[in-house]
mmCIF file of C-alpha atoms in Angstrom:
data_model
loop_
_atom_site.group_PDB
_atom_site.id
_atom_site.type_symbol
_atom_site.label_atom_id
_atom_site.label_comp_id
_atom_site.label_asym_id
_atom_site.label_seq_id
_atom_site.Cartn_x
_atom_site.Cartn_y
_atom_site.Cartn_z
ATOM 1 C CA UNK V 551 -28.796 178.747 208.773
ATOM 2 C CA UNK V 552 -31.967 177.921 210.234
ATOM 3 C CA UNK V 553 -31.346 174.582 210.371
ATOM 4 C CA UNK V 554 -28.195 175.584 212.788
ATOM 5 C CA UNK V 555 -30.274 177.791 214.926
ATOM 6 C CA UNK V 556 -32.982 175.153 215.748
ATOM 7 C CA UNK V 557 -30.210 172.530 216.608
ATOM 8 C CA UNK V 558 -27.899 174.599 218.938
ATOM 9 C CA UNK V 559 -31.937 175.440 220.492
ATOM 10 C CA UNK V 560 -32.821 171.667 220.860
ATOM 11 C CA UNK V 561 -30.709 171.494 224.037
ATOM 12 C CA UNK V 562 -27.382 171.788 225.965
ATOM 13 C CA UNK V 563 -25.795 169.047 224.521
ATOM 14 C CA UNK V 564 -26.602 170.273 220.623
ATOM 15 C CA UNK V 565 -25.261 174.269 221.509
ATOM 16 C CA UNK V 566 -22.285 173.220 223.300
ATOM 17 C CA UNK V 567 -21.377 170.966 220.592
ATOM 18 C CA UNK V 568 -21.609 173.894 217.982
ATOM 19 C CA UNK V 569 -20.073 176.134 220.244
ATOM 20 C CA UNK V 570 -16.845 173.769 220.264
ATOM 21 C CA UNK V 571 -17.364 173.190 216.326
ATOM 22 C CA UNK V 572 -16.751 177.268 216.307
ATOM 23 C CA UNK V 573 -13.094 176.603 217.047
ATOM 24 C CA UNK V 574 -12.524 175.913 213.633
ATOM 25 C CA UNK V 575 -15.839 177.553 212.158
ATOM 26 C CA UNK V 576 -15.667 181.470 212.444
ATOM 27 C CA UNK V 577 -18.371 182.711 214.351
ATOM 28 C CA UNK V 578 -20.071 179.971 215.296
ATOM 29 C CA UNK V 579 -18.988 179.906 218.924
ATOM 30 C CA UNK V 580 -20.256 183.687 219.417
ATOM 31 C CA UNK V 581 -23.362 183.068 217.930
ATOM 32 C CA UNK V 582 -24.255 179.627 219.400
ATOM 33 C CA UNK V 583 -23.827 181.339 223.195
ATOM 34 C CA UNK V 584 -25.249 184.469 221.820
ATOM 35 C CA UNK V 585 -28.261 182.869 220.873
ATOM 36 C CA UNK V 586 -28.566 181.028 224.043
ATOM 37 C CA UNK V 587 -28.209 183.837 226.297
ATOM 38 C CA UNK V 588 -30.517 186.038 224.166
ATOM 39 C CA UNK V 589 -33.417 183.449 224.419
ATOM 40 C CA UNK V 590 -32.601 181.462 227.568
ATOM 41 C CA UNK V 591 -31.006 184.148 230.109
ATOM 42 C CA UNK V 592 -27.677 184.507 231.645
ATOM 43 C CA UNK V 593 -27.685 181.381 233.591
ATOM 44 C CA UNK V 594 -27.679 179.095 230.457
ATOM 45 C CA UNK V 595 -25.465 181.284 228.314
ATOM 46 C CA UNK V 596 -22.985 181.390 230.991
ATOM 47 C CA UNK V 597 -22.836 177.260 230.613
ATOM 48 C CA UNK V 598 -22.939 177.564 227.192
ATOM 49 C CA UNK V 599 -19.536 180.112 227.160
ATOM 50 C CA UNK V 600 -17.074 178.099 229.415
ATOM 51 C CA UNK V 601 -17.660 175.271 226.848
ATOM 52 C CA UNK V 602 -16.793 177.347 223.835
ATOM 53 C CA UNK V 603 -13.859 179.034 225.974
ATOM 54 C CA UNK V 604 -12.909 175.406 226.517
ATOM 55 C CA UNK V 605 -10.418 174.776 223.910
ATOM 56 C CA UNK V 606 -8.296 178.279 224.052
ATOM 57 C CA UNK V 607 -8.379 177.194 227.786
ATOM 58 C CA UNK V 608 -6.861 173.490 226.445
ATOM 59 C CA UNK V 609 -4.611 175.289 224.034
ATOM 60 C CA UNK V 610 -2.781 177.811 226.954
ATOM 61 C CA UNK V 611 -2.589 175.191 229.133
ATOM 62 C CA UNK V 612 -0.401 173.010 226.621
ATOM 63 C CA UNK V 613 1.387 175.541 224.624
ATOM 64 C CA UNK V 614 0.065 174.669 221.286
ATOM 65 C CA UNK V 615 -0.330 178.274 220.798
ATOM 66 C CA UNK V 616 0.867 181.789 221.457
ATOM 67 C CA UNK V 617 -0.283 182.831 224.253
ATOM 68 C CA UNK V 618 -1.540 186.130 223.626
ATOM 69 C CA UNK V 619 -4.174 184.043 220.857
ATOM 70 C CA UNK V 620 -4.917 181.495 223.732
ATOM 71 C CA UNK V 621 -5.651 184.297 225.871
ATOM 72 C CA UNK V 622 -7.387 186.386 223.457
ATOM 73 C CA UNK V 623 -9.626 183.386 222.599
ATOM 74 C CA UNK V 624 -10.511 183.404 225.805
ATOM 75 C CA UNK V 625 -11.084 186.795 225.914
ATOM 76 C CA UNK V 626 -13.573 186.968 222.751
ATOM 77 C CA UNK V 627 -15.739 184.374 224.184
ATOM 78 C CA UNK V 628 -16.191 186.508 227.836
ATOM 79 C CA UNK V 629 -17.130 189.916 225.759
ATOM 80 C CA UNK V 630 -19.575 188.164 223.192
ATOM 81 C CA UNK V 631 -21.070 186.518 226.802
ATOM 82 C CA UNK V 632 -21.862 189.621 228.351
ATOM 83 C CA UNK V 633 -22.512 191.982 225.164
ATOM 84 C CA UNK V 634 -25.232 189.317 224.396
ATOM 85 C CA UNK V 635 -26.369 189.691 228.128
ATOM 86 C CA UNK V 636 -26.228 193.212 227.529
ATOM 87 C CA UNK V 637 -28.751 193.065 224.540
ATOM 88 C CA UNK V 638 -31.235 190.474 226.337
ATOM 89 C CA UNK V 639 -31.472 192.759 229.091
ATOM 90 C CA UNK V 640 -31.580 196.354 227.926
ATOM 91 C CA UNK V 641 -32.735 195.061 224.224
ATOM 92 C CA UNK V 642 -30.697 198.459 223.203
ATOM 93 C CA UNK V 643 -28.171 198.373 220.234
ATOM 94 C CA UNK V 644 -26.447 201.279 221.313
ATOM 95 C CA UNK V 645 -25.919 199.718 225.383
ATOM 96 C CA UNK V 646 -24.888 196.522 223.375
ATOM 97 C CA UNK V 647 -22.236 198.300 221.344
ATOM 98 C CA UNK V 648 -21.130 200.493 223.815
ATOM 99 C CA UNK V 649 -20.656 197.314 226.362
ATOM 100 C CA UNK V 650 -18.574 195.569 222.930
ATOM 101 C CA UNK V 651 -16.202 198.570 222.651
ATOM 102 C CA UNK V 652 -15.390 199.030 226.270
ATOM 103 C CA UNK V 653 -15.490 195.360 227.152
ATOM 104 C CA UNK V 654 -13.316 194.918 224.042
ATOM 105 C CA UNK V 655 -10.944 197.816 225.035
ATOM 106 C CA UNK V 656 -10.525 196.181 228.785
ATOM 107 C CA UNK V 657 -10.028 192.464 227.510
ATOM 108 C CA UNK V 658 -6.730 194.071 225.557
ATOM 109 C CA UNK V 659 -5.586 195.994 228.203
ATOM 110 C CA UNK V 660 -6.124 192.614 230.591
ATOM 111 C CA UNK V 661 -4.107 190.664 227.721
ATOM 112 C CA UNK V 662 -1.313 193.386 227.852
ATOM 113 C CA UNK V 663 -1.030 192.328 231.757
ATOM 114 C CA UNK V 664 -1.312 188.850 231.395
ATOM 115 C CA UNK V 665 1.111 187.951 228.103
ATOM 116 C CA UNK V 666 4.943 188.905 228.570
ATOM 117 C CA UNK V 667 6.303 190.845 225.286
ATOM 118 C CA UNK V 668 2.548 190.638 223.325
ATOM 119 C CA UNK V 669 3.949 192.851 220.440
ATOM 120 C CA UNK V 670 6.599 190.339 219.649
ATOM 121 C CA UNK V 671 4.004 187.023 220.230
ATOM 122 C CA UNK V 672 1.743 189.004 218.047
ATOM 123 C CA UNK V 673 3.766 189.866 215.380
ATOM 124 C CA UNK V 674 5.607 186.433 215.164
ATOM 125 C CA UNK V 675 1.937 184.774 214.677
ATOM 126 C CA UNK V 676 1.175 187.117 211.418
ATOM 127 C CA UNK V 677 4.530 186.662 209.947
ATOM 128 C CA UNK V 678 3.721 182.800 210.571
ATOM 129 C CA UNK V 679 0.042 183.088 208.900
ATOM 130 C CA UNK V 680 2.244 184.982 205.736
ATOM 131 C CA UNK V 681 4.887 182.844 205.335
ATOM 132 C CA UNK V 682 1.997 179.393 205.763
ATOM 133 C CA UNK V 683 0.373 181.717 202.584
ATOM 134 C CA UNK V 684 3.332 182.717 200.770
ATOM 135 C CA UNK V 685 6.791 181.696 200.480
ATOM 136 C CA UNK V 686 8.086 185.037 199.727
ATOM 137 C CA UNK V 687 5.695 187.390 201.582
ATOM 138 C CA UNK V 688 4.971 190.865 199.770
ATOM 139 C CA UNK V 689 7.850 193.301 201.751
ATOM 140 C CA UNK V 690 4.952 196.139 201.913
ATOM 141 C CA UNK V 691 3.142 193.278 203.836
ATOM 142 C CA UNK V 692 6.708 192.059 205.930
ATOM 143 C CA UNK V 693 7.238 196.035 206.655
ATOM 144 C CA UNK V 694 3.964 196.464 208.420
ATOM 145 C CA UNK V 695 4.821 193.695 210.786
ATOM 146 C CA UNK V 696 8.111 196.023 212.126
ATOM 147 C CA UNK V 697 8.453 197.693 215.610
ATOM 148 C CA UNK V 698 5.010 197.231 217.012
ATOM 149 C CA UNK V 699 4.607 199.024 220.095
ATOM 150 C CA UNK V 700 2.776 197.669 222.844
ATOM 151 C CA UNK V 701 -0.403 200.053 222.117
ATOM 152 C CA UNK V 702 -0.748 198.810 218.519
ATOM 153 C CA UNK V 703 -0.723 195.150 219.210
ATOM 154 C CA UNK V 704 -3.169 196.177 222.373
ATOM 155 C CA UNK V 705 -5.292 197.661 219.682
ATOM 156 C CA UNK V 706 -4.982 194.821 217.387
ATOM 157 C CA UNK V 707 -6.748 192.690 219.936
ATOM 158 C CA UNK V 708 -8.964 194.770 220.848
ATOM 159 C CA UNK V 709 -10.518 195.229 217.398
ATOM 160 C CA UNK V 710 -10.540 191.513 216.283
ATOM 161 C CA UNK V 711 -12.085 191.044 219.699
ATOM 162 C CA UNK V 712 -14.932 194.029 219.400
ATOM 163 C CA UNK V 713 -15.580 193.113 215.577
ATOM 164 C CA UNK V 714 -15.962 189.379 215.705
ATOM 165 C CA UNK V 715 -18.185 189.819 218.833
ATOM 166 C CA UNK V 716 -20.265 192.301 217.130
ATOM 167 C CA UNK V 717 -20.207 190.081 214.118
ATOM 168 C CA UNK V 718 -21.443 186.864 216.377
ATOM 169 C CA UNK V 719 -23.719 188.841 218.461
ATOM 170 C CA UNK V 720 -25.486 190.372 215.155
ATOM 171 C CA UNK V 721 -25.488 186.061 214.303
ATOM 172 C CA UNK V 722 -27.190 185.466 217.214
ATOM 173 C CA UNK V 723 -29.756 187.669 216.991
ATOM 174 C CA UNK V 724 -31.027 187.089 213.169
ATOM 175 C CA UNK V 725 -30.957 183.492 214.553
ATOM 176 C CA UNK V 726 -33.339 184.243 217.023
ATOM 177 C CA UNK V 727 -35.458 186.738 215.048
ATOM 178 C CA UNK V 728 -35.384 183.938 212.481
ATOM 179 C CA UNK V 729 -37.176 181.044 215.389
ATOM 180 C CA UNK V 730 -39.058 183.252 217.234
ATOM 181 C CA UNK V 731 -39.850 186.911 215.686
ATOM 182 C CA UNK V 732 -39.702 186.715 211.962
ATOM 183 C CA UNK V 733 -38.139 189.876 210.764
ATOM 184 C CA UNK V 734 -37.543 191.439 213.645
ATOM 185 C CA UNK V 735 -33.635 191.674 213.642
ATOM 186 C CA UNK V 736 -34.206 193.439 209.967
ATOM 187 C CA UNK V 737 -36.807 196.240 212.031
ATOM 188 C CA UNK V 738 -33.641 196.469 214.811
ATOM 189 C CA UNK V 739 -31.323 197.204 212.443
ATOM 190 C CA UNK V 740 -32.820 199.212 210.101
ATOM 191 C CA UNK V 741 -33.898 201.422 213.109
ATOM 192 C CA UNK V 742 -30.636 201.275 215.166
ATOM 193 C CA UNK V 743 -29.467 204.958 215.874
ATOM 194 C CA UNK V 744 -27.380 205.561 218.773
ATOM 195 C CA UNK V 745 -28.261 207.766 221.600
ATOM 196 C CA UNK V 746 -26.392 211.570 221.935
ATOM 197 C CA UNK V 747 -23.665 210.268 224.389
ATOM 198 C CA UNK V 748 -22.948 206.864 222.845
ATOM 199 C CA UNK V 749 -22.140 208.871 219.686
ATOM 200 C CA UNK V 750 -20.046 211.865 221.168
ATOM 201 C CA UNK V 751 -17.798 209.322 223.263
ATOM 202 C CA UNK V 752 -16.814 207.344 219.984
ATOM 203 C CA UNK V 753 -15.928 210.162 217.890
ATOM 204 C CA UNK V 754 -13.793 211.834 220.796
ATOM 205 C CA UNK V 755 -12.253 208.170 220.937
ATOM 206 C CA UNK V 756 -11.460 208.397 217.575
ATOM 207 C CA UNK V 757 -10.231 212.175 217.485
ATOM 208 C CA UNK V 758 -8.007 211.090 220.387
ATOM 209 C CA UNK V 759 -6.600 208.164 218.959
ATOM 210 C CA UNK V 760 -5.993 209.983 215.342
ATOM 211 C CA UNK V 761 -4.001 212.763 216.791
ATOM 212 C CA UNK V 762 -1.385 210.073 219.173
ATOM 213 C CA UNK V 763 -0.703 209.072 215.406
ATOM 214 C CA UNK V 764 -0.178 205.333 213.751
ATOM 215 C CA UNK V 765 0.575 203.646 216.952
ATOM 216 C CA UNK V 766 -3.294 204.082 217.792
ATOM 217 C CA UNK V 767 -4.908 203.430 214.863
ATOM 218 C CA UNK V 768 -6.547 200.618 215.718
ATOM 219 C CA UNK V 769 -7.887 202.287 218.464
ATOM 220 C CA UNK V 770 -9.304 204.260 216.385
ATOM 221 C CA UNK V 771 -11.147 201.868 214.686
ATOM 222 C CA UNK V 772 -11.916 200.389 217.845
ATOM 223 C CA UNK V 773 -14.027 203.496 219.230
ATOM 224 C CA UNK V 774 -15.553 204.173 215.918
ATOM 225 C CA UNK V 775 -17.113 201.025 214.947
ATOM 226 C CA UNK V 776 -20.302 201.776 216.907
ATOM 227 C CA UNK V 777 -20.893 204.902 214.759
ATOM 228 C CA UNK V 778 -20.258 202.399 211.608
ATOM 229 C CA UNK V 779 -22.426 200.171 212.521
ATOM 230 C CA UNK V 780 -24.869 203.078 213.369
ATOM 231 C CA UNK V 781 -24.441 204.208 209.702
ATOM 232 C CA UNK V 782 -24.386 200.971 208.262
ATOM 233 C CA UNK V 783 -27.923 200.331 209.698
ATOM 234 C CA UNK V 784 -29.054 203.634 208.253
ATOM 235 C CA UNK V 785 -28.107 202.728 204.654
ATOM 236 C CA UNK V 786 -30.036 199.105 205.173
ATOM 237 C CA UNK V 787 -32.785 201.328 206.012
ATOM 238 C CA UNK V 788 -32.660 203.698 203.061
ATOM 239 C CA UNK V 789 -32.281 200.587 200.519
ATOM 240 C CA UNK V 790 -35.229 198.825 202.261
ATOM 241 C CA UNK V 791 -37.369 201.990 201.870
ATOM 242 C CA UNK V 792 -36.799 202.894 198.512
ATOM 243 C CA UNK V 793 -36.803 199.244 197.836
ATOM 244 C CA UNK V 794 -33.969 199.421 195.515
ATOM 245 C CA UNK V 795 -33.085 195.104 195.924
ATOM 246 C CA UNK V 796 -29.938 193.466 196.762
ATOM 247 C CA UNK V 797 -27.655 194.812 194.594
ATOM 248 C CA UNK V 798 -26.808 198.272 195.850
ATOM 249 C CA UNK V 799 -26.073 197.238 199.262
ATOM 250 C CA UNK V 800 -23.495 194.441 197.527
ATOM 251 C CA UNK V 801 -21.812 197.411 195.634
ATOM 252 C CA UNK V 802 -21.927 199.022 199.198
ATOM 253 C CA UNK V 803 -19.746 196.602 200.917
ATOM 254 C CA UNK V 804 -17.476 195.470 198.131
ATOM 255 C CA UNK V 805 -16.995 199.522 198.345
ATOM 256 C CA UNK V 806 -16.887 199.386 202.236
ATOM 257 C CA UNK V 807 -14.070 197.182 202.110
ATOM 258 C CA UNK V 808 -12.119 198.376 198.895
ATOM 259 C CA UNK V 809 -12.345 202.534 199.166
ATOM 260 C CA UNK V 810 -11.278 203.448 202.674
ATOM 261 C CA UNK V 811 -12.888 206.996 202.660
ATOM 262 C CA UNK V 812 -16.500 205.294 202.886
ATOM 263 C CA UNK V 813 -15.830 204.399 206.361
ATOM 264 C CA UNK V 814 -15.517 207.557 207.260
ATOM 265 C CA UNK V 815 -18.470 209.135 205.287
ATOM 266 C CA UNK V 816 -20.547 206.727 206.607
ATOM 267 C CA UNK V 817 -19.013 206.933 210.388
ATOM 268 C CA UNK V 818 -20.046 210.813 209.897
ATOM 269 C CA UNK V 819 -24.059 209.549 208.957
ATOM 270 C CA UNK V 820 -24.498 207.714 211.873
ATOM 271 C CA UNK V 821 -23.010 210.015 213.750
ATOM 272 C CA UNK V 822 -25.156 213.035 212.888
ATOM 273 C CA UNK V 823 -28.236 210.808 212.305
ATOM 274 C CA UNK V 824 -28.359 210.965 215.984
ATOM 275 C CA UNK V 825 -29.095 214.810 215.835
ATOM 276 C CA UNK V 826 -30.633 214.965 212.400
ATOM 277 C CA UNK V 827 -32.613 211.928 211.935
ATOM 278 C CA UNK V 828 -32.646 211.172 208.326
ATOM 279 C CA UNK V 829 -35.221 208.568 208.841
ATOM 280 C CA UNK V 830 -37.713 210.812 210.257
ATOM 281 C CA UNK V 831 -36.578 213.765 208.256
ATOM 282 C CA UNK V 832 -36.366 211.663 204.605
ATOM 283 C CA UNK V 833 -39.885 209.726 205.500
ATOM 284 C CA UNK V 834 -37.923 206.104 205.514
ATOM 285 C CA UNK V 835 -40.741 204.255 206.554
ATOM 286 C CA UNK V 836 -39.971 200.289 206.864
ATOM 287 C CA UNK V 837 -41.881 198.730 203.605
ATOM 288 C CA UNK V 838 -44.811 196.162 204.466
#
């Protein structure tokens, strides 16, 4: 990984060619610009993000794909832009995940506007990625894939959109932590707690979005991941302290990912960590 950051920082030529690579690497587009507009400034990045946009550009301008991925493509490359500009600027997790989920939320609605029928363009792309997998798709899996309403398949976007830029963006700035300020990405996260109205706008997004029902699910998840993340970086910190290794944070995500209840538990620390402070309150000083 190091060896990627310190070619896509070598020049312009060496990011924008990983930035194009990241149409078929995940990630690597997001992080390449994110790491160029973290360390260089806007001007740069900005360069560096109409090259990696380049391609979905290409792609809606032949038809070689849907158009609501062209245009979400598109899309994901503008948000991870200015959420990294965000961060360079304010140097402030919580501004840069509260520019990622309202950026991320606008970018569907603007896809919504742009793409005729998205519901059925989105839908019609999964049940092509099932059948490429499968012959005989699951029918749990086929059922899920029935009467999508518009504000599902807006939410759809908007969370692959807010999570992969969150997940480039976080790229980015181990990469540069990694060049320029050993471990100080690790001292970020571990001490990332979101500020009082950051934390009461996401859960009243997700409160919202829970009682309009299934349809807005994704929403949900949408408006909640910046209290995740909150709470993710909390446990980090608690692992780190009590130096317990590698292993319980593996068990962590495998159980992150696998028992859907976690989520929420840990959505509910970094929510009240904001109030409570566990890392003041449980002495979780950063080991040396």
């Amino acid at each position: 990984m190091r060896a990627l950051a310190n070619f896509i920082m070598r020049g312009r030529v060496q990011a924008v060619i990983m930035a194009l690579l990241g149409s078929w690497v995940p990630l690597l587009s997001q992080g390449a610009l994110g790491l160029v507009t973290l360390r260089k400034g806007w001007k740069e990045g900005l360069i560096i993000t109409l090259w990696a946009s380049l391609p979905a550009v290409a792609a809606l301008w032949a038809g070689d794909v849907a158009k609501v991925m062209a245009v979400a493509g598109i899309e994901v490359m503008v948000v991870a832009y200015l959420s990294s500009v965000m961060l360079r600027y304010t140097v402030s997790w919580s501004a840069a995940l509260a520019a990622i989920v309202a950026l991320s939320s606008f970018a569907a609605l603007v896809a919504v506007l742009l793409v005729e029928d998205i519901s059925s363009q989105l839908v019609a792309f999964f049940q092509t990625m099932l059948e490429s997998q499968a012959q005989n798709p699951p029918s749990a899996e086929t059922a899920l894939l029935t009467n999508w309403s518009t504000a599902r398949a807006a939410g759809v976007i908007a969370m692959w959109i807010s999570l992969t830029t969150f997940a480039g963006l976080a790229l980015a700035r181990w990469w540069q932590a990694m060049l320029f300020n050993p471990g100080g990405f690790r001292t970020e996260f571990h001490s990332l707690r979101l500020n009082a109205s950051l934390a009461t706008a996401a859960l009243g997004g997700v409160v919202i979005a829970e009682f309009n029902g299934l349809e807005y699910g994704f929403w949900g998840l949408v408006f909640g991941m910046p209290l995740l993340v909150a709470g993710i970086g909390l446990i980090h910190c608690f692992v780190a302290a009590k130096k317990l290794g590698i292993w319980p944070l593996v068990a962590f995500y495998f159980g992150l990912v696998l028992i859907a209840p976690l989520g929420l538990l840990v959505s509910l620390l970094g929510f009240t960590d904001v109030w409570i402070d566990y890392r003041k309150r449980f002495n979780l000083v950063q080991p040396k």
